[in-house]
Amino acid sequence: MFRHLCKSSRLFCASLALMLPAAAPLGHARPADGTRVEVWITTADHALALAPSTPGRFGDAAENDRLHIAINDRQRYQEMVGFGASLTDSSAWLIQHKLDPGQRDALLKELFGRQPGGLGLSFSRLTIGASDFSRHHYSLADTPDGKPDPELEHFSIEPNRGDVIPVARAMLALNPQLKIMASPWSAPAWMKDSNSLIQGRLLPRYYDAFSRYLLRYVDAYAAEGIPIFALTVQNEPDYEPKDYPGMRLNAAARARLIGDHLGPMIAARGTGPQLFDWDHNWDKPGEPLGVLSDPAANRYVDAVAWHCYGGDVSAQTPVHEAFPDKDAYMTECSGGDWEPVRSGGLPLQARSIIIRSARHWARGALFWNLALDENNGPNAGGCHTCRGVVTIDSRTGAVSRTDEYYALAHASRFVRPGAHRIASGETGGDLDNVAFRNADDGSLVLLVTNAARQPRRFTVGHDGRRFAYTLPPRSLATFVWNPGAARDD
């Protein structure tokens, strides 16, 4: 059980195993006796890493604790799709070519399997053509002479056959519930006013061809056994990077592309995929609001996709309130070596991307690269200080696990697809929380971060009962209990 969950010495792990109570298999609470709460904890230094801890027990808490989390599972919000990370070209290449078959099988089972001990990741993202985390720049409809090809005679997913396609298939084999979205970083160069994958804008005369390009991708991947759940029309459409593929596509352009071209094409198919708008930061909510306010585009947009690199996660809620029939998703956030991520560490990543995004209506949350190497690559431009959910040593295949891994694990291992977020009171200060009710067995899951450098004691109340718990400094915990048979509510 402690094979890769304990980061200290073998002696420490053995001592920890002796001190902790016997626990059910990770990810499933032991059949409840009505009072017991299973607990798993990770500390910022990974001395405890998804470690089963002393159980909580309803009935041992007074009612005068200042920090209290009230749980109401009768008040339900969005249904969850899940948690995960992007299978970038770099991630797929490392997994497919820098791990031997045994290492690759073990890692993918750990990430996407649910039993025994898997994270059960249930949401992922692919790039349509190259991103900065590719080994070279390309689209799926490059032409030998750079001339326009509006009939897409040169379309091909051949660049993905050696890595992305086999790894994505393996992920789906382990978790058939896995939902995969896809985003382009650029249209083919011949569709743009820059005539380059780098910078530029999509020419309106190619809106139709670009829409067909995206759906050719969906169909080509479906033929490979990889269903695409959702598309965005452009990654980070308010940014033109200078050294990797990108394309500016403002709200007015996206509204025309979606409302007059791609949306009607998807509607005529009758089989999807879903369309998510924006796929960019919290700091410009006016952009998705502009698309959703367009009557033609609105009817085809299913959700708004958000990134974490600017603004605050609370921006998701006013957009949801303005258009409550549209879902929200957190579709990109990278860990890495910069502030405030460097000093905030695990509690910051878990609070911002898992806990608060869900509290602000996200049905799913994705970190960026699933895997990078010891040099934060390979990449072709862009971020040189980003890190993956796991780090693969390209020389040996050894795998190490980052803060993002544990932030995901504390959610995905316990909150299953189809769960609903439920009401949970906010304590303020250093503690943040979010709660869920699993649909299959009625179990309740509470995630709590303690960002303080001191232990924090708090109480949790549910159905007129309370338990108390003290979290270590700078830690993340998952609490699981089963209140009994489902009620008629």
Short mmCIF file of C-alpha atoms in Angstrom, two decimals:
data_model
loop_
_atom_site.label_atom_id
_atom_site.label_comp_id
_atom_site.label_asym_id
_atom_site.label_seq_id
_atom_site.Cartn_x
_atom_site.Cartn_y
_atom_site.Cartn_z
CA MET A 1 0.00 0.00 0.00
CA PHE A 2 2.83 2.40 0.82
CA ARG A 3 4.95 1.49 -2.24
CA HIS A 4 4.86 4.93 -3.79
CA LEU A 5 2.65 6.79 -1.34
CA CYS A 6 5.33 7.22 1.29
CA LYS A 7 8.29 9.41 0.39
CA SER A 8 10.48 8.74 3.40
CA SER A 9 12.66 5.81 4.41
CA ARG A 10 11.52 2.20 4.54
CA LEU A 11 11.76 2.33 8.32
CA PHE A 12 9.48 5.38 8.46
CA CYS A 13 6.99 3.70 6.14
CA ALA A 14 6.96 0.56 8.22
CA SER A 15 6.46 2.59 11.40
CA LEU A 16 3.65 4.55 9.79
CA ALA A 17 1.92 1.36 8.69
CA LEU A 18 2.03 0.04 12.23
CA MET A 19 0.66 3.26 13.72
CA LEU A 20 -2.22 3.68 11.32
CA PRO A 21 -5.47 1.75 11.65
CA ALA A 22 -6.25 -0.92 9.11
CA ALA A 23 -7.85 0.73 6.13
CA ALA A 24 -10.05 -0.29 3.26
CA PRO A 25 -8.53 -0.29 -0.24
CA LEU A 26 -7.68 3.26 -1.25
CA GLY A 27 -10.59 5.07 -2.83
CA HIS A 28 -13.34 3.15 -1.08
CA ALA A 29 -14.48 3.77 2.46
CA ARG A 30 -14.88 0.71 4.66
CA PRO A 31 -18.57 -0.17 5.19
CA ALA A 32 -19.64 2.47 7.67
CA ASP A 33 -20.80 1.75 11.18
CA GLY A 34 -22.66 5.07 11.13
CA THR A 35 -19.98 7.02 12.99
CA ARG A 36 -16.59 6.25 11.40
CA VAL A 37 -14.96 8.62 8.88
CA GLU A 38 -12.01 7.39 6.79
CA VAL A 39 -9.23 9.94 6.33
CA TRP A 40 -6.29 10.29 3.90
CA ILE A 41 -3.68 13.06 4.22
CA THR A 42 -0.87 14.52 2.11
CA THR A 43 1.49 17.14 3.53
CA ALA A 44 3.23 19.77 1.42
CA ASP A 45 6.62 18.09 1.92
CA HIS A 46 5.12 14.70 0.89
CA ALA A 47 6.28 13.13 4.17
CA LEU A 48 2.69 11.94 4.28
CA ALA A 49 1.54 11.18 0.75
CA LEU A 50 -2.08 10.06 0.39
CA ALA A 51 -1.53 8.23 3.65
CA PRO A 52 -4.45 6.64 5.55
CA SER A 53 -4.71 8.51 8.83
CA THR A 54 -6.50 8.22 12.15
CA PRO A 55 -10.22 7.96 11.40
CA GLY A 56 -12.67 10.61 12.51
CA ARG A 57 -15.73 9.62 14.44
CA PHE A 58 -19.07 11.36 14.63
CA GLY A 59 -20.05 12.16 18.17
CA ASP A 60 -16.71 13.26 19.65
CA ALA A 61 -17.00 17.02 18.99
CA ALA A 62 -18.45 19.82 21.05
CA GLU A 63 -20.59 22.46 19.39
CA ASN A 64 -18.41 25.44 20.30
CA ASP A 65 -15.59 24.95 17.79
CA ARG A 66 -14.88 28.17 15.92
CA LEU A 67 -13.96 26.46 12.63
CA HIS A 68 -16.93 24.40 11.53
CA ILE A 69 -17.93 22.89 8.17
CA ALA A 70 -21.65 22.15 7.87
CA ILE A 71 -22.51 19.52 5.24
CA ASN A 72 -25.94 19.37 3.62
CA ASP A 73 -26.18 16.60 1.05
CA ARG A 74 -29.79 17.48 0.28
CA GLN A 75 -28.58 20.66 -1.41
CA ARG A 76 -26.93 19.50 -4.62
CA TYR A 77 -25.22 21.39 -7.39
CA GLN A 78 -23.40 20.30 -10.57
CA GLU A 79 -22.81 16.68 -11.55
CA MET A 80 -19.10 15.92 -11.85
CA VAL A 81 -17.36 14.61 -14.96
CA GLY A 82 -14.04 14.25 -13.17
CA PHE A 83 -10.43 15.26 -12.81
CA GLY A 84 -7.27 14.73 -14.81
CA ALA A 85 -4.56 16.26 -17.00
CA SER A 86 -3.70 16.78 -20.65
CA LEU A 87 -2.08 14.08 -22.74
CA THR A 88 0.14 16.53 -24.63
CA ASP A 89 2.42 15.33 -27.42
CA SER A 90 5.33 15.55 -24.98
CA SER A 91 3.52 13.50 -22.35
CA ALA A 92 2.51 10.83 -24.85
CA TRP A 93 6.01 10.61 -26.36
CA LEU A 94 7.61 10.14 -22.94
CA ILE A 95 5.09 7.52 -21.86
CA GLN A 96 5.31 5.60 -25.13
CA HIS A 97 9.05 5.86 -25.84
CA LYS A 98 10.86 6.48 -22.54
CA LEU A 99 9.14 3.79 -20.47
CA ASP A 100 9.56 0.09 -21.08
CA PRO A 101 6.29 -1.89 -21.42
CA GLY A 102 6.23 -2.82 -17.75
CA GLN A 103 6.86 0.74 -16.58
CA ARG A 104 4.28 2.12 -19.00
CA ASP A 105 1.62 -0.37 -17.92
CA ALA A 106 2.26 0.33 -14.24
CA LEU A 107 2.08 4.11 -14.65
CA LEU A 108 -1.10 4.11 -16.71
CA LYS A 109 -2.80 1.69 -14.31
CA GLU A 110 -1.79 3.95 -11.44
CA LEU A 111 -3.17 7.06 -13.16
CA PHE A 112 -6.29 5.76 -14.90
CA GLY A 113 -7.17 2.49 -13.18
CA ARG A 114 -9.42 2.47 -10.15
CA GLN A 115 -8.59 -0.85 -8.53
CA PRO A 116 -6.37 -1.59 -6.79
CA GLY A 117 -5.09 1.79 -5.74
CA GLY A 118 -5.44 3.68 -9.03
CA LEU A 119 -6.28 7.36 -9.23
CA GLY A 120 -9.16 6.71 -11.62
CA LEU A 121 -8.53 9.89 -13.64
CA SER A 122 -11.69 10.41 -15.68
CA PHE A 123 -11.07 13.61 -17.69
CA SER A 124 -8.30 14.46 -20.16
CA ARG A 125 -7.42 16.81 -23.00
CA LEU A 126 -5.65 16.39 -26.33
CA THR A 127 -4.09 19.01 -28.59
CA ILE A 128 -5.26 19.19 -32.22
CA GLY A 129 -1.86 19.59 -33.85
CA ALA A 130 1.14 20.93 -31.98
CA SER A 131 1.27 22.94 -28.76
CA ASP A 132 4.37 24.28 -27.02
CA PHE A 133 4.64 20.79 -25.49
CA SER A 134 5.34 19.05 -28.78
CA ARG A 135 8.74 18.16 -30.16
CA HIS A 136 8.12 20.18 -33.33
CA HIS A 137 5.47 22.47 -34.80
CA TYR A 138 2.84 21.02 -37.12
CA SER A 139 -0.87 21.01 -37.95
CA LEU A 140 -2.94 18.10 -39.24
CA ALA A 141 -3.41 19.70 -42.65
CA ASP A 142 0.00 21.04 -43.61
CA THR A 143 0.62 21.22 -47.36
CA PRO A 144 3.97 20.53 -49.04
CA ASP A 145 4.08 23.92 -50.74
CA GLY A 146 2.14 25.90 -48.13
CA LYS A 147 -0.71 26.52 -50.55
CA PRO A 148 -4.35 26.54 -49.41
CA ASP A 149 -6.12 23.19 -49.21
CA PRO A 150 -9.75 24.05 -48.41
CA GLU A 151 -10.90 20.54 -49.30
CA LEU A 152 -8.46 19.18 -46.70
CA GLU A 153 -6.92 16.70 -49.08
CA HIS A 154 -3.75 16.71 -46.97
CA PHE A 155 -5.51 16.13 -43.64
CA SER A 156 -3.85 13.36 -41.63
CA ILE A 157 -3.48 12.24 -38.03
CA GLU A 158 -0.28 10.40 -38.95
CA PRO A 159 1.82 12.66 -36.65
CA ASN A 160 -0.06 11.18 -33.67
CA ARG A 161 0.15 7.50 -34.50
CA GLY A 162 3.46 6.86 -32.77
CA ASP A 163 2.52 8.22 -29.35
CA VAL A 164 -0.75 10.07 -28.69
CA ILE A 165 -3.05 7.48 -30.25
CA PRO A 166 -1.62 4.35 -28.56
CA VAL A 167 -1.40 6.05 -25.17
CA ALA A 168 -4.93 7.46 -25.40
CA ARG A 169 -6.22 4.01 -26.32
CA ALA A 170 -4.46 2.52 -23.31
CA MET A 171 -5.99 5.17 -21.05
CA LEU A 172 -9.47 4.35 -22.32
CA ALA A 173 -8.89 0.63 -21.96
CA LEU A 174 -8.19 1.19 -18.27
CA ASN A 175 -11.03 3.65 -17.75
CA PRO A 176 -13.79 3.42 -20.39
CA GLN A 177 -15.59 6.29 -18.60
CA LEU A 178 -12.73 8.65 -19.47
CA LYS A 179 -13.96 11.86 -21.11
CA ILE A 180 -11.51 13.43 -23.58
CA MET A 181 -11.76 16.98 -24.89
CA ALA A 182 -9.55 18.46 -27.61
CA SER A 183 -8.27 21.94 -28.45
CA PRO A 184 -6.30 23.41 -31.36
CA TRP A 185 -3.39 25.77 -30.69
CA SER A 186 -3.55 27.04 -34.28
CA ALA A 187 -5.36 26.48 -37.53
CA PRO A 188 -3.15 25.29 -40.39
CA ALA A 189 -0.87 28.13 -41.47
CA TRP A 190 -2.58 28.58 -44.84
CA MET A 191 -5.86 29.46 -43.07
CA LYS A 192 -4.29 32.44 -41.23
CA ASP A 193 -3.35 36.01 -42.08
CA SER A 194 0.19 35.31 -40.77
CA ASN A 195 0.59 32.27 -43.08
CA SER A 196 2.34 30.71 -40.06
CA LEU A 197 1.39 28.47 -37.17
CA ILE A 198 2.87 31.17 -34.93
CA GLN A 199 0.71 34.24 -34.25
CA GLY A 200 -1.94 35.58 -36.60
CA ARG A 201 -5.71 35.35 -36.99
CA LEU A 202 -8.01 32.92 -38.74
CA LEU A 203 -9.18 34.36 -42.06
CA PRO A 204 -12.99 34.51 -42.25
CA ARG A 205 -12.98 32.85 -45.67
CA TYR A 206 -11.64 29.70 -43.95
CA TYR A 207 -14.19 29.51 -41.13
CA ASP A 208 -15.96 26.71 -42.99
CA ALA A 209 -12.74 24.81 -43.76
CA PHE A 210 -11.52 25.17 -40.17
CA SER A 211 -14.83 23.82 -38.86
CA ARG A 212 -14.52 20.80 -41.15
CA TYR A 213 -10.89 20.41 -40.02
CA LEU A 214 -11.99 20.12 -36.38
CA LEU A 215 -14.69 17.58 -37.19
CA ARG A 216 -12.33 15.57 -39.41
CA TYR A 217 -10.14 15.28 -36.31
CA VAL A 218 -13.09 14.08 -34.21
CA ASP A 219 -14.03 11.47 -36.81
CA ALA A 220 -10.45 10.30 -37.37
CA TYR A 221 -9.96 9.77 -33.64
CA ALA A 222 -13.31 8.02 -33.30
CA ALA A 223 -12.15 5.61 -36.00
CA GLU A 224 -9.12 4.87 -33.82
CA GLY A 225 -11.37 4.04 -30.85
CA ILE A 226 -10.87 7.42 -29.14
CA PRO A 227 -14.18 9.29 -28.77
CA ILE A 228 -13.85 13.06 -28.36
CA PHE A 229 -16.31 14.32 -25.77
CA ALA A 230 -15.89 18.06 -26.42
CA LEU A 231 -14.05 20.62 -28.54
CA THR A 232 -12.89 24.16 -28.04
CA VAL A 233 -12.24 26.18 -31.18
CA GLN A 234 -8.98 27.71 -29.93
CA ASN A 235 -6.67 27.37 -26.95
CA GLU A 236 -6.13 30.75 -25.27
CA PRO A 237 -7.71 32.82 -28.05
CA ASP A 238 -6.69 36.14 -26.50
CA TYR A 239 -2.95 35.40 -26.75
CA GLU A 240 -0.49 35.18 -29.64
CA PRO A 241 2.68 33.44 -28.42
CA LYS A 242 5.89 34.34 -30.22
CA ASP A 243 7.62 30.98 -30.30
CA TYR A 244 4.95 28.27 -30.53
CA PRO A 245 1.62 27.78 -32.32
CA GLY A 246 -1.13 30.17 -31.38
CA MET A 247 -3.93 32.21 -32.90
CA ARG A 248 -6.00 35.18 -31.80
CA LEU A 249 -9.72 34.60 -32.11
CA ASN A 250 -11.81 37.18 -30.27
CA ALA A 251 -15.40 36.82 -29.08
CA ALA A 252 -16.92 38.29 -32.24
CA ALA A 253 -14.91 35.91 -34.45
CA ARG A 254 -15.70 32.88 -32.27
CA ALA A 255 -19.39 33.77 -32.33
CA ARG A 256 -19.40 33.79 -36.14
CA LEU A 257 -17.30 30.64 -36.40
CA ILE A 258 -19.55 28.77 -33.96
CA GLY A 259 -22.90 30.31 -34.84
CA ASP A 260 -22.63 30.20 -38.61
CA HIS A 261 -20.31 27.27 -39.31
CA LEU A 262 -19.17 24.76 -36.69
CA GLY A 263 -22.34 24.80 -34.59
CA PRO A 264 -24.71 23.99 -37.46
CA MET A 265 -22.33 21.27 -38.68
CA ILE A 266 -22.37 19.59 -35.26
CA ALA A 267 -26.16 19.95 -35.02
CA ALA A 268 -26.55 18.30 -38.42
CA ARG A 269 -24.43 15.35 -37.25
CA GLY A 270 -26.65 14.77 -34.22
CA THR A 271 -23.82 12.96 -32.41
CA GLY A 272 -21.76 15.75 -30.91
CA PRO A 273 -19.14 16.61 -29.81
CA GLN A 274 -19.99 19.25 -27.24
CA LEU A 275 -18.60 22.74 -27.77
CA PHE A 276 -16.85 24.67 -25.00
CA ASP A 277 -16.11 28.36 -25.50
CA TRP A 278 -13.20 30.49 -24.28
CA ASP A 279 -10.51 28.04 -23.02
CA HIS A 280 -8.60 30.92 -21.46
CA ASN A 281 -8.10 32.82 -18.22
CA TRP A 282 -10.44 34.02 -15.50
CA ASP A 283 -9.43 37.67 -16.01
CA LYS A 284 -11.61 38.32 -19.08
CA PRO A 285 -15.09 36.94 -18.38
CA GLY A 286 -16.44 39.43 -20.92
CA GLU A 287 -15.05 37.21 -23.68
CA PRO A 288 -17.24 34.15 -23.05
CA LEU A 289 -20.13 36.44 -22.13
CA GLY A 290 -19.75 38.03 -25.57
CA VAL A 291 -20.11 34.68 -27.32
CA LEU A 292 -22.96 33.49 -25.11
CA SER A 293 -24.80 36.77 -25.71
CA ASP A 294 -24.81 36.09 -29.44
CA PRO A 295 -28.11 34.26 -30.19
CA ALA A 296 -26.72 32.24 -33.08
CA ALA A 297 -23.64 31.03 -31.18
CA ASN A 298 -25.37 30.54 -27.84
CA ARG A 299 -27.53 27.67 -29.02
CA TYR A 300 -24.46 25.57 -29.87
CA VAL A 301 -22.25 26.28 -26.83
CA ASP A 302 -22.47 23.73 -24.03
CA ALA A 303 -19.94 25.09 -21.54
CA VAL A 304 -17.27 27.65 -20.76
CA ALA A 305 -13.69 26.42 -20.35
CA TRP A 306 -11.35 28.31 -18.02
CA HIS A 307 -7.59 28.56 -17.39
CA CYS A 308 -5.91 29.68 -14.18
CA TYR A 309 -3.10 32.01 -15.28
CA GLY A 310 -4.89 35.34 -14.80
CA GLY A 311 -7.71 36.62 -12.61
CA ASP A 312 -9.56 34.70 -9.92
CA VAL A 313 -11.62 31.52 -10.03
CA SER A 314 -14.64 33.41 -8.70
CA ALA A 315 -15.11 34.79 -12.25
CA GLN A 316 -16.71 31.45 -13.15
CA THR A 317 -19.79 32.10 -11.02
CA PRO A 318 -21.13 35.34 -12.60
CA VAL A 319 -20.83 33.76 -16.05
CA HIS A 320 -22.68 30.67 -14.82
CA GLU A 321 -25.35 32.83 -13.21
CA ALA A 322 -25.83 34.83 -16.41
CA PHE A 323 -26.20 31.60 -18.43
CA PRO A 324 -27.14 28.85 -15.96
CA ASP A 325 -27.76 26.33 -18.76
CA LYS A 326 -24.04 26.42 -19.65
CA ASP A 327 -21.58 24.24 -17.75
CA ALA A 328 -18.13 25.29 -16.54
CA TYR A 329 -14.85 23.39 -16.72
CA MET A 330 -11.32 24.14 -15.56
CA THR A 331 -9.37 22.97 -18.62
CA GLU A 332 -5.78 24.06 -17.98
CA CYS A 333 -3.52 24.94 -15.09
CA SER A 334 0.14 24.01 -14.86
CA GLY A 335 2.30 23.45 -11.85
CA GLY A 336 5.78 24.89 -12.09
CA ASP A 337 8.60 26.94 -10.69
CA TRP A 338 7.11 30.42 -10.31
CA GLU A 339 5.22 32.43 -7.73
CA PRO A 340 2.77 31.94 -6.17
CA VAL A 341 2.93 28.24 -7.12
CA ARG A 342 6.46 27.80 -5.75
CA SER A 343 5.65 29.04 -2.25
CA GLY A 344 1.98 28.02 -2.25
CA GLY A 345 2.74 24.39 -3.06
CA LEU A 346 0.22 21.60 -2.64
CA PRO A 347 -2.39 23.53 -0.59
CA LEU A 348 -2.51 26.29 -3.22
CA GLN A 349 -2.85 23.88 -6.15
CA ALA A 350 -5.55 21.84 -4.44
CA ARG A 351 -7.44 24.90 -3.22
CA SER A 352 -7.38 26.83 -6.50
CA ILE A 353 -7.82 24.12 -9.12
CA ILE A 354 -9.76 21.37 -7.34
CA ILE A 355 -11.67 22.91 -4.45
CA ARG A 356 -12.49 26.45 -5.54
CA SER A 357 -13.09 25.62 -9.21
CA ALA A 358 -15.71 23.08 -8.12
CA ARG A 359 -17.24 25.54 -5.68
CA HIS A 360 -17.57 27.90 -8.65
CA TRP A 361 -19.47 25.38 -10.78
CA ALA A 362 -16.72 23.45 -12.61
CA ARG A 363 -17.84 19.95 -13.58
CA GLY A 364 -14.26 18.90 -14.21
CA ALA A 365 -10.72 20.12 -13.60
CA LEU A 366 -7.57 19.50 -15.64
CA PHE A 367 -3.97 20.19 -14.89
CA TRP A 368 -1.73 20.75 -17.93
CA ASN A 369 0.90 18.14 -18.87
CA LEU A 370 0.23 14.63 -17.62
CA ALA A 371 3.97 13.89 -17.74
CA LEU A 372 7.19 15.80 -18.42
CA ASP A 373 10.83 14.78 -18.17
CA GLU A 374 13.58 15.79 -15.74
CA ASN A 375 14.19 18.97 -17.79
CA ASN A 376 10.51 20.03 -17.88
CA GLY A 377 10.24 18.95 -21.50
CA PRO A 378 10.44 18.09 -24.25
CA ASN A 379 8.97 21.27 -25.68
CA ALA A 380 9.22 23.52 -28.72
CA GLY A 381 8.92 27.01 -27.26
CA GLY A 382 6.74 28.34 -24.50
CA CYS A 383 7.10 27.37 -20.86
CA HIS A 384 10.44 26.02 -19.66
CA THR A 385 9.51 25.96 -15.97
CA CYS A 386 6.22 24.01 -16.20
CA ARG A 387 6.06 20.58 -14.61
CA GLY A 388 3.90 17.56 -15.24
CA VAL A 389 1.58 15.68 -12.92
CA VAL A 390 4.36 13.09 -12.93
CA THR A 391 8.02 13.48 -13.88
CA ILE A 392 9.56 10.72 -16.00
CA ASP A 393 13.33 10.39 -15.94
CA SER A 394 14.06 10.00 -19.64
CA ARG A 395 17.24 8.05 -18.87
CA THR A 396 15.81 5.40 -16.55
CA GLY A 397 12.01 5.62 -16.74
CA ALA A 398 11.79 6.34 -13.01
CA VAL A 399 8.60 8.20 -12.10
CA SER A 400 8.22 10.86 -9.42
CA ARG A 401 4.99 12.51 -8.34
CA THR A 402 4.36 16.24 -8.01
CA ASP A 403 1.96 18.37 -5.98
CA GLU A 404 -0.46 18.22 -8.89
CA TYR A 405 -0.50 14.42 -8.70
CA TYR A 406 -1.60 14.50 -5.08
CA ALA A 407 -4.12 17.30 -5.63
CA LEU A 408 -5.71 15.14 -8.32
CA ALA A 409 -5.44 11.93 -6.32
CA HIS A 410 -7.29 13.33 -3.32
CA ALA A 411 -10.24 14.11 -5.61
CA SER A 412 -10.26 11.54 -8.40
CA ARG A 413 -9.65 8.49 -6.23
CA PHE A 414 -12.70 9.22 -4.11
CA VAL A 415 -15.09 11.41 -6.15
CA ARG A 416 -16.45 9.25 -8.94
CA PRO A 417 -18.02 10.41 -12.23
CA GLY A 418 -21.67 11.18 -11.66
CA ALA A 419 -21.11 12.51 -8.14
CA HIS A 420 -22.76 15.79 -7.25
CA ARG A 421 -21.16 18.66 -5.43
CA ILE A 422 -23.15 19.28 -2.26
CA ALA A 423 -23.42 22.21 0.14
CA SER A 424 -20.56 22.68 2.59
CA GLY A 425 -20.01 25.73 4.74
CA GLU A 426 -16.88 27.87 4.40
CA THR A 427 -14.73 28.46 7.47
CA GLY A 428 -12.62 31.31 6.09
CA GLY A 429 -8.96 31.79 6.94
CA ASP A 430 -6.53 28.99 6.17
CA LEU A 431 -9.08 26.22 5.57
CA ASP A 432 -10.84 25.60 2.26
CA ASN A 433 -13.20 22.76 1.48
CA VAL A 434 -15.58 21.21 -1.02
CA ALA A 435 -17.91 18.25 -0.60
CA PHE A 436 -19.48 15.66 -2.93
CA ARG A 437 -22.01 12.84 -2.80
CA ASN A 438 -21.22 9.78 -4.91
CA ALA A 439 -24.18 8.56 -6.92
CA ASP A 440 -23.37 4.85 -6.81
CA ASP A 441 -23.24 4.23 -3.07
CA GLY A 442 -24.31 7.51 -1.45
CA SER A 443 -20.93 8.01 0.21
CA LEU A 444 -19.92 11.56 1.08
CA VAL A 445 -16.49 12.96 0.27
CA LEU A 446 -15.04 16.10 1.84
CA LEU A 447 -11.75 17.67 0.70
CA VAL A 448 -10.09 20.12 3.08
CA THR A 449 -6.84 22.07 2.71
CA ASN A 450 -4.93 23.67 5.56
CA ALA A 451 -2.68 26.40 4.12
CA ALA A 452 -1.41 27.50 7.55
CA ARG A 453 2.03 26.68 8.90
CA GLN A 454 0.37 25.45 12.09
CA PRO A 455 -2.06 22.59 12.71
CA ARG A 456 -5.72 23.53 12.43
CA ARG A 457 -8.56 21.91 14.36
CA PHE A 458 -12.08 22.08 12.94
CA THR A 459 -15.38 20.27 13.17
CA VAL A 460 -17.62 18.79 10.50
CA GLY A 461 -21.36 18.54 10.96
CA HIS A 462 -23.83 16.37 9.04
CA ASP A 463 -27.38 15.29 9.88
CA GLY A 464 -27.18 16.68 13.41
CA ARG A 465 -23.86 14.99 14.27
CA ARG A 466 -20.30 16.29 14.43
CA PHE A 467 -16.75 15.05 14.39
CA ALA A 468 -13.56 16.98 15.10
CA TYR A 469 -10.24 16.70 13.31
CA THR A 470 -6.85 18.39 13.37
CA LEU A 471 -4.95 18.71 10.10
CA PRO A 472 -1.16 19.03 9.98
CA PRO A 473 0.37 22.28 8.70
CA ARG A 474 0.22 22.83 4.93
CA SER A 475 -1.75 19.73 4.11
CA LEU A 476 -4.61 18.32 2.08
CA ALA A 477 -7.07 15.75 3.41
CA THR A 478 -9.92 13.64 2.05
CA PHE A 479 -12.67 12.48 4.42
CA VAL A 480 -15.08 9.72 3.34
CA TRP A 481 -18.13 8.37 5.16
CA ASN A 482 -21.39 6.69 4.31
CA PRO A 483 -24.46 8.10 6.04
CA GLY A 484 -26.43 4.97 5.28
CA ALA A 485 -29.09 4.06 2.74
CA ALA A 486 -30.08 6.76 0.28
CA ARG A 487 -32.97 8.87 1.50
CA ASP A 488 -36.02 9.80 -0.50
CA ASP A 489 -35.11 13.42 -1.13
#
